[in-house]
mmCIF file of N, CA, C and O in Angstrom:
data_model
loop_
_atom_site.group_PDB
_atom_site.id
_atom_site.type_symbol
_atom_site.label_atom_id
_atom_site.label_comp_id
_atom_site.label_asym_id
_atom_site.label_seq_id
_atom_site.Cartn_x
_atom_site.Cartn_y
_atom_site.Cartn_z
ATOM 1 N N MET A 1 -46.662 43.127 1.218
ATOM 2 C CA MET A 1 -47.630 43.628 2.166
ATOM 3 C C MET A 1 -49.019 43.694 1.542
ATOM 4 O O MET A 1 -50.005 43.562 2.228
ATOM 5 N N ALA A 2 -49.064 43.911 0.242
ATOM 6 C CA ALA A 2 -50.363 43.988 -0.419
ATOM 7 C C ALA A 2 -51.089 42.647 -0.349
ATOM 8 O O ALA A 2 -52.317 42.620 -0.273
ATOM 9 N N LEU A 3 -50.350 41.540 -0.335
ATOM 10 C CA LEU A 3 -51.000 40.229 -0.252
ATOM 11 C C LEU A 3 -51.720 40.054 1.077
ATOM 12 O O LEU A 3 -52.763 39.408 1.137
ATOM 13 N N VAL A 4 -51.180 40.625 2.138
ATOM 14 C CA VAL A 4 -51.831 40.523 3.440
ATOM 15 C C VAL A 4 -53.167 41.254 3.411
ATOM 16 O O VAL A 4 -54.163 40.775 3.946
ATOM 17 N N VAL A 5 -53.198 42.403 2.760
ATOM 18 C CA VAL A 5 -54.446 43.160 2.639
ATOM 19 C C VAL A 5 -55.430 42.422 1.741
ATOM 20 O O VAL A 5 -56.624 42.328 2.045
ATOM 21 N N LEU A 6 -54.943 41.880 0.631
ATOM 22 C CA LEU A 6 -55.826 41.227 -0.333
ATOM 23 C C LEU A 6 -56.390 39.910 0.172
ATOM 24 O O LEU A 6 -57.432 39.464 -0.307
ATOM 25 N N CYS A 7 -55.733 39.258 1.116
ATOM 26 C CA CYS A 7 -56.251 37.972 1.602
ATOM 27 C C CYS A 7 -57.494 38.162 2.458
ATOM 28 O O CYS A 7 -58.219 37.205 2.701
ATOM 29 N N LEU A 8 -57.773 39.367 2.898
ATOM 30 C CA LEU A 8 -58.947 39.612 3.723
ATOM 31 C C LEU A 8 -60.236 39.690 2.915
ATOM 32 O O LEU A 8 -61.320 39.661 3.488
ATOM 33 N N LEU A 9 -60.132 39.780 1.601
ATOM 34 C CA LEU A 9 -61.331 39.869 0.759
ATOM 35 C C LEU A 9 -61.979 38.492 0.642
ATOM 36 O O LEU A 9 -61.330 37.516 0.269
ATOM 37 N N PRO A 10 -63.273 38.371 0.966
ATOM 38 C CA PRO A 10 -63.900 37.045 1.032
ATOM 39 C C PRO A 10 -64.046 36.338 -0.315
ATOM 40 O O PRO A 10 -64.011 35.116 -0.366
ATOM 41 N N HIS A 11 -64.193 37.084 -1.408
ATOM 42 C CA HIS A 11 -64.391 36.455 -2.710
ATOM 43 C C HIS A 11 -63.175 36.631 -3.608
ATOM 44 O O HIS A 11 -63.297 36.621 -4.827
ATOM 45 N N GLY A 12 -62.009 36.777 -3.025
ATOM 46 C CA GLY A 12 -60.802 36.970 -3.815
ATOM 47 C C GLY A 12 -60.695 38.399 -4.313
ATOM 48 O O GLY A 12 -61.418 39.287 -3.869
ATOM 49 N N PHE A 13 -59.779 38.611 -5.238
ATOM 50 C CA PHE A 13 -59.560 39.956 -5.754
ATOM 51 C C PHE A 13 -59.392 39.906 -7.259
ATOM 52 O O PHE A 13 -59.011 38.894 -7.831
ATOM 53 N N ALA A 14 -59.712 41.013 -7.890
ATOM 54 C CA ALA A 14 -59.579 41.151 -9.333
ATOM 55 C C ALA A 14 -58.406 42.078 -9.630
ATOM 56 O O ALA A 14 -57.806 42.657 -8.729
ATOM 57 N N THR A 15 -58.090 42.229 -10.893
ATOM 58 C CA THR A 15 -56.995 43.095 -11.300
ATOM 59 C C THR A 15 -57.246 44.534 -10.868
ATOM 60 O O THR A 15 -56.331 45.222 -10.428
ATOM 61 N N ALA A 16 -58.472 44.989 -10.944
ATOM 62 C CA ALA A 16 -58.802 46.363 -10.546
ATOM 63 C C ALA A 16 -58.533 46.583 -9.061
ATOM 64 O O ALA A 16 -58.096 47.669 -8.654
ATOM 65 N N THR A 17 -58.759 45.569 -8.247
ATOM 66 C CA THR A 17 -58.469 45.682 -6.828
ATOM 67 C C THR A 17 -56.971 45.822 -6.605
ATOM 68 O O THR A 17 -56.540 46.597 -5.759
ATOM 69 N N CYS A 18 -56.180 45.092 -7.368
ATOM 70 C CA CYS A 18 -54.726 45.181 -7.254
ATOM 71 C C CYS A 18 -54.223 46.555 -7.670
ATOM 72 O O CYS A 18 -53.286 47.082 -7.093
ATOM 73 N N GLU A 19 -54.846 47.114 -8.691
ATOM 74 C CA GLU A 19 -54.404 48.410 -9.184
ATOM 75 C C GLU A 19 -54.588 49.495 -8.141
ATOM 76 O O GLU A 19 -53.811 50.439 -8.072
ATOM 77 N N THR A 20 -55.602 49.374 -7.296
ATOM 78 C CA THR A 20 -55.807 50.386 -6.263
ATOM 79 C C THR A 20 -54.964 50.114 -5.029
ATOM 80 O O THR A 20 -54.675 51.031 -4.274
ATOM 81 N N THR A 21 -54.539 48.872 -4.822
ATOM 82 C CA THR A 21 -53.775 48.520 -3.632
ATOM 83 C C THR A 21 -52.275 48.631 -3.849
ATOM 84 O O THR A 21 -51.558 49.146 -3.002
ATOM 85 N N SER A 22 -51.771 48.166 -4.986
ATOM 86 C CA SER A 22 -50.323 48.062 -5.167
ATOM 87 C C SER A 22 -49.580 49.386 -5.287
ATOM 88 O O SER A 22 -48.445 49.453 -4.856
ATOM 89 N N PRO A 23 -50.131 50.467 -5.836
ATOM 90 C CA PRO A 23 -49.335 51.698 -5.868
ATOM 91 C C PRO A 23 -48.984 52.229 -4.488
ATOM 92 O O PRO A 23 -47.950 52.845 -4.302
ATOM 93 N N ARG A 24 -49.834 51.965 -3.497
ATOM 94 C CA ARG A 24 -49.505 52.396 -2.144
ATOM 95 C C ARG A 24 -48.337 51.602 -1.590
ATOM 96 O O ARG A 24 -47.586 52.091 -0.762
ATOM 97 N N CYS A 25 -48.192 50.369 -2.035
ATOM 98 C CA CYS A 25 -47.172 49.494 -1.497
ATOM 99 C C CYS A 25 -45.886 49.506 -2.293
ATOM 100 O O CYS A 25 -44.893 48.940 -1.848
ATOM 101 N N SER A 26 -45.880 50.081 -3.459
ATOM 102 C CA SER A 26 -44.668 50.110 -4.269
ATOM 103 C C SER A 26 -44.273 51.547 -4.553
ATOM 104 O O SER A 26 -45.025 52.474 -4.313
ATOM 105 N N ALA A 27 -43.090 51.700 -5.093
ATOM 106 C CA ALA A 27 -42.589 53.030 -5.417
ATOM 107 C C ALA A 27 -43.070 53.504 -6.779
ATOM 108 O O ALA A 27 -42.805 54.624 -7.176
ATOM 109 N N ALA A 28 -43.783 52.658 -7.497
ATOM 110 C CA ALA A 28 -44.231 53.008 -8.843
ATOM 111 C C ALA A 28 -45.375 54.012 -8.791
ATOM 112 O O ALA A 28 -46.206 53.988 -7.882
ATOM 113 N N GLU A 29 -45.389 54.881 -9.754
ATOM 114 C CA GLU A 29 -46.501 55.825 -9.891
ATOM 115 C C GLU A 29 -47.746 55.053 -10.316
ATOM 116 O O GLU A 29 -47.648 54.086 -11.056
ATOM 117 N N PRO A 30 -48.927 55.471 -9.868
ATOM 118 C CA PRO A 30 -50.139 54.763 -10.291
ATOM 119 C C PRO A 30 -50.329 54.769 -11.806
ATOM 120 O O PRO A 30 -50.848 53.824 -12.375
ATOM 121 N N SER A 31 -49.879 55.824 -12.481
ATOM 122 C CA SER A 31 -50.032 55.873 -13.934
ATOM 123 C C SER A 31 -49.054 54.938 -14.645
ATOM 124 O O SER A 31 -49.271 54.579 -15.794
ATOM 125 N N ALA A 32 -47.972 54.528 -13.961
ATOM 126 C CA ALA A 32 -46.986 53.637 -14.571
ATOM 127 C C ALA A 32 -47.448 52.181 -14.567
ATOM 128 O O ALA A 32 -46.898 51.357 -15.285
ATOM 129 N N MET A 33 -48.454 51.849 -13.771
ATOM 130 C CA MET A 33 -48.954 50.488 -13.696
ATOM 131 C C MET A 33 -50.016 50.286 -14.781
ATOM 132 O O MET A 33 -51.197 50.538 -14.565
ATOM 133 N N THR A 34 -49.575 49.849 -15.945
ATOM 134 C CA THR A 34 -50.504 49.585 -17.034
ATOM 135 C C THR A 34 -51.157 48.222 -16.843
ATOM 136 O O THR A 34 -50.764 47.447 -15.967
ATOM 137 N N GLN A 35 -52.127 47.927 -17.677
ATOM 138 C CA GLN A 35 -52.807 46.634 -17.606
ATOM 139 C C GLN A 35 -51.826 45.497 -17.884
ATOM 140 O O GLN A 35 -51.879 44.451 -17.238
ATOM 141 N N GLY A 36 -50.916 45.697 -18.825
ATOM 142 C CA GLY A 36 -49.908 44.681 -19.130
ATOM 143 C C GLY A 36 -48.954 44.450 -17.977
ATOM 144 O O GLY A 36 -48.580 43.313 -17.677
ATOM 145 N N THR A 37 -48.551 45.520 -17.312
ATOM 146 C CA THR A 37 -47.656 45.400 -16.158
ATOM 147 C C THR A 37 -48.343 44.654 -15.026
ATOM 148 O O THR A 37 -47.750 43.781 -14.392
ATOM 149 N N MET A 38 -49.608 44.980 -14.780
ATOM 150 C CA MET A 38 -50.345 44.305 -13.719
ATOM 151 C C MET A 38 -50.531 42.828 -14.052
ATOM 152 O O MET A 38 -50.391 41.961 -13.190
ATOM 153 N N SER A 39 -50.827 42.529 -15.307
ATOM 154 C CA SER A 39 -50.979 41.142 -15.731
ATOM 155 C C SER A 39 -49.672 40.371 -15.540
ATOM 156 O O SER A 39 -49.676 39.221 -15.093
ATOM 157 N N TYR A 40 -48.552 41.008 -15.850
ATOM 158 C CA TYR A 40 -47.244 40.376 -15.669
ATOM 159 C C TYR A 40 -47.000 40.064 -14.198
ATOM 160 O O TYR A 40 -46.568 38.957 -13.844
ATOM 161 N N HIS A 41 -47.268 41.022 -13.326
ATOM 162 C CA HIS A 41 -47.035 40.808 -11.894
ATOM 163 C C HIS A 41 -47.943 39.714 -11.332
ATOM 164 O O HIS A 41 -47.493 38.887 -10.531
ATOM 165 N N LEU A 42 -49.197 39.694 -11.753
ATOM 166 C CA LEU A 42 -50.101 38.643 -11.290
ATOM 167 C C LEU A 42 -49.654 37.272 -11.781
ATOM 168 O O LEU A 42 -49.727 36.286 -11.045
ATOM 169 N N ARG A 43 -49.188 37.198 -13.020
ATOM 170 C CA ARG A 43 -48.705 35.924 -13.551
ATOM 171 C C ARG A 43 -47.491 35.436 -12.764
ATOM 172 O O ARG A 43 -47.389 34.254 -12.423
ATOM 173 N N ARG A 44 -46.570 36.334 -12.433
ATOM 174 C CA ARG A 44 -45.386 35.945 -11.662
ATOM 175 C C ARG A 44 -45.774 35.463 -10.266
ATOM 176 O O ARG A 44 -45.241 34.463 -9.770
ATOM 177 N N LEU A 45 -46.706 36.152 -9.618
ATOM 178 C CA LEU A 45 -47.169 35.718 -8.298
ATOM 179 C C LEU A 45 -47.840 34.349 -8.375
ATOM 180 O O LEU A 45 -47.648 33.503 -7.499
ATOM 181 N N ARG A 46 -48.610 34.119 -9.435
ATOM 182 C CA ARG A 46 -49.283 32.827 -9.601
ATOM 183 C C ARG A 46 -48.278 31.708 -9.851
ATOM 184 O O ARG A 46 -48.380 30.617 -9.279
ATOM 185 N N LEU A 47 -47.278 31.965 -10.676
ATOM 186 C CA LEU A 47 -46.277 30.938 -10.974
ATOM 187 C C LEU A 47 -45.405 30.609 -9.767
ATOM 188 O O LEU A 47 -44.920 29.487 -9.639
ATOM 189 N N HIS A 48 -45.237 31.558 -8.874
ATOM 190 C CA HIS A 48 -44.465 31.297 -7.652
ATOM 191 C C HIS A 48 -45.321 30.686 -6.551
ATOM 192 O O HIS A 48 -44.810 30.362 -5.473
ATOM 193 N N GLY A 49 -46.611 30.528 -6.791
ATOM 194 C CA GLY A 49 -47.484 29.872 -5.827
ATOM 195 C C GLY A 49 -48.002 30.783 -4.733
ATOM 196 O O GLY A 49 -48.511 30.304 -3.724
ATOM 197 N N LEU A 50 -47.892 32.102 -4.898
ATOM 198 C CA LEU A 50 -48.371 33.020 -3.869
ATOM 199 C C LEU A 50 -49.863 33.314 -4.003
ATOM 200 O O LEU A 50 -50.531 33.586 -3.015
ATOM 201 N N ILE A 51 -50.372 33.261 -5.228
ATOM 202 C CA ILE A 51 -51.803 33.427 -5.461
ATOM 203 C C ILE A 51 -52.269 32.305 -6.377
ATOM 204 O O ILE A 51 -51.456 31.654 -7.032
ATOM 205 N N GLU A 52 -53.579 32.078 -6.396
ATOM 206 C CA GLU A 52 -54.154 31.084 -7.307
ATOM 207 C C GLU A 52 -55.406 31.677 -7.934
ATOM 208 O O GLU A 52 -56.079 32.523 -7.343
ATOM 209 N N ARG A 53 -55.688 31.242 -9.132
ATOM 210 C CA ARG A 53 -56.854 31.750 -9.841
ATOM 211 C C ARG A 53 -58.093 30.976 -9.415
ATOM 212 O O ARG A 53 -58.060 29.745 -9.274
ATOM 213 N N ILE A 54 -59.179 31.688 -9.183
ATOM 214 C CA ILE A 54 -60.443 31.047 -8.847
ATOM 215 C C ILE A 54 -61.056 30.548 -10.156
ATOM 216 O O ILE A 54 -61.185 31.324 -11.108
ATOM 217 N N PRO A 55 -61.382 29.254 -10.236
ATOM 218 C CA PRO A 55 -61.869 28.692 -11.507
ATOM 219 C C PRO A 55 -63.128 29.403 -12.030
ATOM 220 O O PRO A 55 -63.998 29.802 -11.259
ATOM 221 N N HIS A 56 -63.192 29.567 -13.353
ATOM 222 C CA HIS A 56 -64.326 30.141 -14.075
ATOM 223 C C HIS A 56 -64.583 31.606 -13.747
ATOM 224 O O HIS A 56 -65.706 32.094 -13.915
ATOM 225 N N THR A 57 -63.575 32.297 -13.219
ATOM 226 C CA THR A 57 -63.707 33.735 -12.941
ATOM 227 C C THR A 57 -62.410 34.421 -13.351
ATOM 228 O O THR A 57 -61.428 33.760 -13.713
ATOM 229 N N HIS A 58 -62.406 35.735 -13.278
ATOM 230 C CA HIS A 58 -61.190 36.512 -13.493
ATOM 231 C C HIS A 58 -60.669 37.032 -12.159
ATOM 232 O O HIS A 58 -60.152 38.139 -12.070
ATOM 233 N N ARG A 59 -60.817 36.233 -11.128
ATOM 234 C CA ARG A 59 -60.429 36.646 -9.781
ATOM 235 C C ARG A 59 -59.346 35.711 -9.249
ATOM 236 O O ARG A 59 -59.177 34.594 -9.720
ATOM 237 N N TYR A 60 -58.611 36.209 -8.262
ATOM 238 C CA TYR A 60 -57.521 35.457 -7.644
ATOM 239 C C TYR A 60 -57.730 35.416 -6.142
ATOM 240 O O TYR A 60 -58.403 36.277 -5.575
ATOM 241 N N SER A 61 -57.118 34.433 -5.489
ATOM 242 C CA SER A 61 -57.102 34.375 -4.030
ATOM 243 C C SER A 61 -55.671 34.087 -3.582
ATOM 244 O O SER A 61 -54.882 33.484 -4.307
ATOM 245 N N VAL A 62 -55.374 34.514 -2.385
ATOM 246 C CA VAL A 62 -54.040 34.319 -1.819
ATOM 247 C C VAL A 62 -53.967 32.912 -1.244
ATOM 248 O O VAL A 62 -54.863 32.473 -0.525
ATOM 249 N N THR A 63 -52.892 32.194 -1.547
ATOM 250 C CA THR A 63 -52.706 30.842 -1.013
ATOM 251 C C THR A 63 -52.194 30.925 0.422
ATOM 252 O O THR A 63 -51.779 31.978 0.894
ATOM 253 N N ASP A 64 -52.231 29.796 1.117
ATOM 254 C CA ASP A 64 -51.696 29.755 2.478
ATOM 255 C C ASP A 64 -50.200 30.064 2.472
ATOM 256 O O ASP A 64 -49.704 30.788 3.342
ATOM 257 N N PHE A 65 -49.497 29.517 1.480
ATOM 258 C CA PHE A 65 -48.070 29.802 1.349
ATOM 259 C C PHE A 65 -47.835 31.287 1.072
ATOM 260 O O PHE A 65 -46.911 31.893 1.620
ATOM 261 N N GLY A 66 -48.676 31.885 0.233
ATOM 262 C CA GLY A 66 -48.543 33.306 -0.083
ATOM 263 C C GLY A 66 -48.743 34.181 1.137
ATOM 264 O O GLY A 66 -48.017 35.159 1.345
ATOM 265 N N LEU A 67 -49.724 33.839 1.962
ATOM 266 C CA LEU A 67 -49.963 34.607 3.177
ATOM 267 C C LEU A 67 -48.803 34.462 4.154
ATOM 268 O O LEU A 67 -48.338 35.447 4.735
ATOM 269 N N ALA A 68 -48.310 33.235 4.319
ATOM 270 C CA ALA A 68 -47.188 33.009 5.229
ATOM 271 C C ALA A 68 -45.936 33.749 4.748
ATOM 272 O O ALA A 68 -45.225 34.365 5.546
ATOM 273 N N ALA A 69 -45.686 33.716 3.452
ATOM 274 C CA ALA A 69 -44.523 34.413 2.902
ATOM 275 C C ALA A 69 -44.652 35.925 3.055
ATOM 276 O O ALA A 69 -43.692 36.616 3.407
ATOM 277 N N ALA A 70 -45.851 36.456 2.821
ATOM 278 C CA ALA A 70 -46.061 37.899 2.939
ATOM 279 C C ALA A 70 -45.894 38.371 4.376
ATOM 280 O O ALA A 70 -45.264 39.406 4.628
ATOM 281 N N VAL A 71 -46.432 37.618 5.328
ATOM 282 C CA VAL A 71 -46.298 37.995 6.738
ATOM 283 C C VAL A 71 -44.839 37.903 7.166
ATOM 284 O O VAL A 71 -44.315 38.796 7.838
ATOM 285 N N PHE A 72 -44.154 36.839 6.763
ATOM 286 C CA PHE A 72 -42.746 36.689 7.111
ATOM 287 C C PHE A 72 -41.905 37.833 6.559
ATOM 288 O O PHE A 72 -41.094 38.426 7.267
ATOM 289 N N LEU A 73 -42.106 38.159 5.284
ATOM 290 C CA LEU A 73 -41.309 39.220 4.671
ATOM 291 C C LEU A 73 -41.629 40.586 5.259
ATOM 292 O O LEU A 73 -40.730 41.421 5.427
ATOM 293 N N ALA A 74 -42.885 40.828 5.611
ATOM 294 C CA ALA A 74 -43.247 42.102 6.239
ATOM 295 C C ALA A 74 -42.600 42.231 7.610
ATOM 296 O O ALA A 74 -42.070 43.292 7.963
ATOM 297 N N ARG A 75 -42.609 41.146 8.381
ATOM 298 C CA ARG A 75 -41.984 41.189 9.716
ATOM 299 C C ARG A 75 -40.468 41.312 9.614
ATOM 300 O O ARG A 75 -39.850 42.051 10.380
ATOM 301 N N ALA A 76 -39.862 40.586 8.679
ATOM 302 C CA ALA A 76 -38.411 40.672 8.507
ATOM 303 C C ALA A 76 -38.002 42.077 8.065
ATOM 304 O O ALA A 76 -37.010 42.626 8.554
ATOM 305 N N HIS A 77 -38.760 42.656 7.153
ATOM 306 C CA HIS A 77 -38.457 44.013 6.696
ATOM 307 C C HIS A 77 -38.550 45.012 7.845
ATOM 308 O O HIS A 77 -37.674 45.863 8.015
ATOM 309 N N ALA A 78 -39.608 44.894 8.653
ATOM 310 C CA ALA A 78 -39.769 45.811 9.782
ATOM 311 C C ALA A 78 -38.648 45.622 10.801
ATOM 312 O O ALA A 78 -38.107 46.601 11.333
ATOM 313 N N ARG A 79 -38.264 44.384 11.050
ATOM 314 C CA ARG A 79 -37.229 44.130 12.058
ATOM 315 C C ARG A 79 -35.865 44.618 11.605
ATOM 316 O O ARG A 79 -35.167 45.309 12.334
ATOM 317 N N PHE A 80 -35.464 44.270 10.394
ATOM 318 C CA PHE A 80 -34.128 44.631 9.939
ATOM 319 C C PHE A 80 -34.017 46.105 9.573
ATOM 320 O O PHE A 80 -33.004 46.735 9.816
ATOM 321 N N THR A 81 -35.062 46.651 8.974
ATOM 322 C CA THR A 81 -35.026 48.067 8.629
ATOM 323 C C THR A 81 -35.065 48.912 9.893
ATOM 324 O O THR A 81 -34.357 49.903 10.001
ATOM 325 N N GLY A 82 -35.889 48.522 10.851
ATOM 326 C CA GLY A 82 -35.956 49.261 12.107
ATOM 327 C C GLY A 82 -34.641 49.227 12.858
ATOM 328 O O GLY A 82 -34.179 50.247 13.385
ATOM 329 N N ALA A 83 -33.991 48.071 12.895
ATOM 330 C CA ALA A 83 -32.701 47.964 13.580
ATOM 331 C C ALA A 83 -31.640 48.778 12.862
ATOM 332 O O ALA A 83 -30.824 49.460 13.500
ATOM 333 N N ALA A 84 -31.650 48.745 11.543
ATOM 334 C CA ALA A 84 -30.651 49.495 10.783
ATOM 335 C C ALA A 84 -30.852 50.995 10.956
ATOM 336 O O ALA A 84 -29.888 51.750 11.118
ATOM 337 N N LEU A 85 -32.101 51.446 10.952
ATOM 338 C CA LEU A 85 -32.362 52.864 11.146
ATOM 339 C C LEU A 85 -32.010 53.299 12.564
ATOM 340 O O LEU A 85 -31.510 54.405 12.767
ATOM 341 N N GLY A 86 -32.253 52.430 13.538
ATOM 342 C CA GLY A 86 -31.871 52.744 14.912
ATOM 343 C C GLY A 86 -30.364 52.904 15.057
ATOM 344 O O GLY A 86 -29.888 53.830 15.716
ATOM 345 N N ASP A 87 -29.606 52.013 14.429
ATOM 346 C CA ASP A 87 -28.152 52.128 14.467
ATOM 347 C C ASP A 87 -27.681 53.386 13.767
ATOM 348 O O ASP A 87 -26.744 54.050 14.215
ATOM 349 N N LEU A 88 -28.307 53.759 12.679
ATOM 350 C CA LEU A 88 -27.937 54.951 11.940
ATOM 351 C C LEU A 88 -28.179 56.212 12.762
ATOM 352 O O LEU A 88 -27.356 57.122 12.783
ATOM 353 N N VAL A 89 -29.287 56.246 13.483
ATOM 354 C CA VAL A 89 -29.585 57.402 14.332
ATOM 355 C C VAL A 89 -28.550 57.541 15.429
ATOM 356 O O VAL A 89 -28.084 58.644 15.719
ATOM 357 N N VAL A 90 -28.151 56.433 16.034
ATOM 358 C CA VAL A 90 -27.133 56.480 17.083
ATOM 359 C C VAL A 90 -25.818 57.020 16.536
ATOM 360 O O VAL A 90 -25.171 57.861 17.156
ATOM 361 N N VAL A 91 -25.417 56.573 15.357
ATOM 362 C CA VAL A 91 -24.171 57.049 14.747
ATOM 363 C C VAL A 91 -24.258 58.540 14.452
ATOM 364 O O VAL A 91 -23.321 59.298 14.715
ATOM 365 N N LEU A 92 -25.386 59.006 13.935
ATOM 366 C CA LEU A 92 -25.537 60.424 13.621
ATOM 367 C C LEU A 92 -25.516 61.287 14.879
ATOM 368 O O LEU A 92 -24.947 62.377 14.886
ATOM 369 N N ILE A 93 -26.123 60.810 15.939
ATOM 370 C CA ILE A 93 -26.107 61.565 17.194
ATOM 371 C C ILE A 93 -24.691 61.656 17.739
ATOM 372 O O ILE A 93 -24.250 62.721 18.197
ATOM 373 N N ARG A 94 -23.950 60.572 17.687
ATOM 374 C CA ARG A 94 -22.564 60.598 18.176
ATOM 375 C C ARG A 94 -21.707 61.545 17.352
ATOM 376 O O ARG A 94 -20.893 62.279 17.890
ATOM 377 N N ARG A 95 -21.880 61.524 16.042
ATOM 378 C CA ARG A 95 -21.106 62.427 15.193
ATOM 379 C C ARG A 95 -21.439 63.879 15.494
ATOM 380 O O ARG A 95 -20.571 64.726 15.545
ATOM 381 N N ARG A 96 -22.705 64.153 15.688
ATOM 382 C CA ARG A 96 -23.119 65.525 15.977
ATOM 383 C C ARG A 96 -22.572 65.980 17.326
ATOM 384 O O ARG A 96 -22.153 67.113 17.494
ATOM 385 N N ARG A 97 -22.564 65.085 18.298
ATOM 386 C CA ARG A 97 -22.081 65.422 19.639
ATOM 387 C C ARG A 97 -20.601 65.777 19.599
ATOM 388 O O ARG A 97 -20.154 66.716 20.249
ATOM 389 N N TYR A 98 -19.810 65.030 18.848
ATOM 390 C CA TYR A 98 -18.373 65.273 18.803
ATOM 391 C C TYR A 98 -17.988 66.360 17.800
ATOM 392 O O TYR A 98 -16.895 66.878 17.856
ATOM 393 N N ALA A 99 -18.892 66.720 16.907
ATOM 394 C CA ALA A 99 -18.578 67.742 15.898
ATOM 395 C C ALA A 99 -18.834 69.145 16.413
ATOM 396 O O ALA A 99 -18.353 70.110 15.829
ATOM 397 N N ARG A 100 -19.546 69.306 17.510
ATOM 398 C CA ARG A 100 -19.845 70.638 18.029
ATOM 399 C C ARG A 100 -18.600 71.264 18.657
ATOM 400 O O ARG A 100 -17.871 70.612 19.400
ATOM 401 N N PRO A 101 -18.415 72.530 18.396
ATOM 402 C CA PRO A 101 -17.305 73.212 19.078
ATOM 403 C C PRO A 101 -17.685 73.439 20.538
ATOM 404 O O PRO A 101 -18.816 73.782 20.863
ATOM 405 N N SER A 102 -16.753 73.235 21.400
ATOM 406 C CA SER A 102 -17.029 73.404 22.832
ATOM 407 C C SER A 102 -17.000 74.890 23.184
ATOM 408 O O SER A 102 -16.130 75.638 22.740
ATOM 409 N N SER A 103 -17.951 75.332 23.936
ATOM 410 C CA SER A 103 -18.054 76.751 24.315
ATOM 411 C C SER A 103 -17.794 76.904 25.799
ATOM 412 O O SER A 103 -18.523 77.570 26.515
ATOM 413 N N ALA A 104 -16.749 76.307 26.296
ATOM 414 C CA ALA A 104 -16.460 76.341 27.731
ATOM 415 C C ALA A 104 -15.564 77.482 28.106
ATOM 416 O O ALA A 104 -14.877 78.125 27.479
#
């Protein structure tokens, strides 16, 4: 999801921009994201073709493939997680309905 936000920046993004965006999107504490950890994650994204480095700068931009993959994964996560949570709520309501003692 962070890639969708970062693709809106007109001149790409730097490591500092990622550091402020990614803790909101991940379960990691902001203090746990060291410079080495951020560098590792950026390198992995670049090697998978989701981001590319802007020549002669320390900035990155999101590729077309990266944007398509991020949008697809965000929609799939929302669809499957929402459906699973909906099914879970129905099961919990049914259990609660049948677990109550009848006061008739």
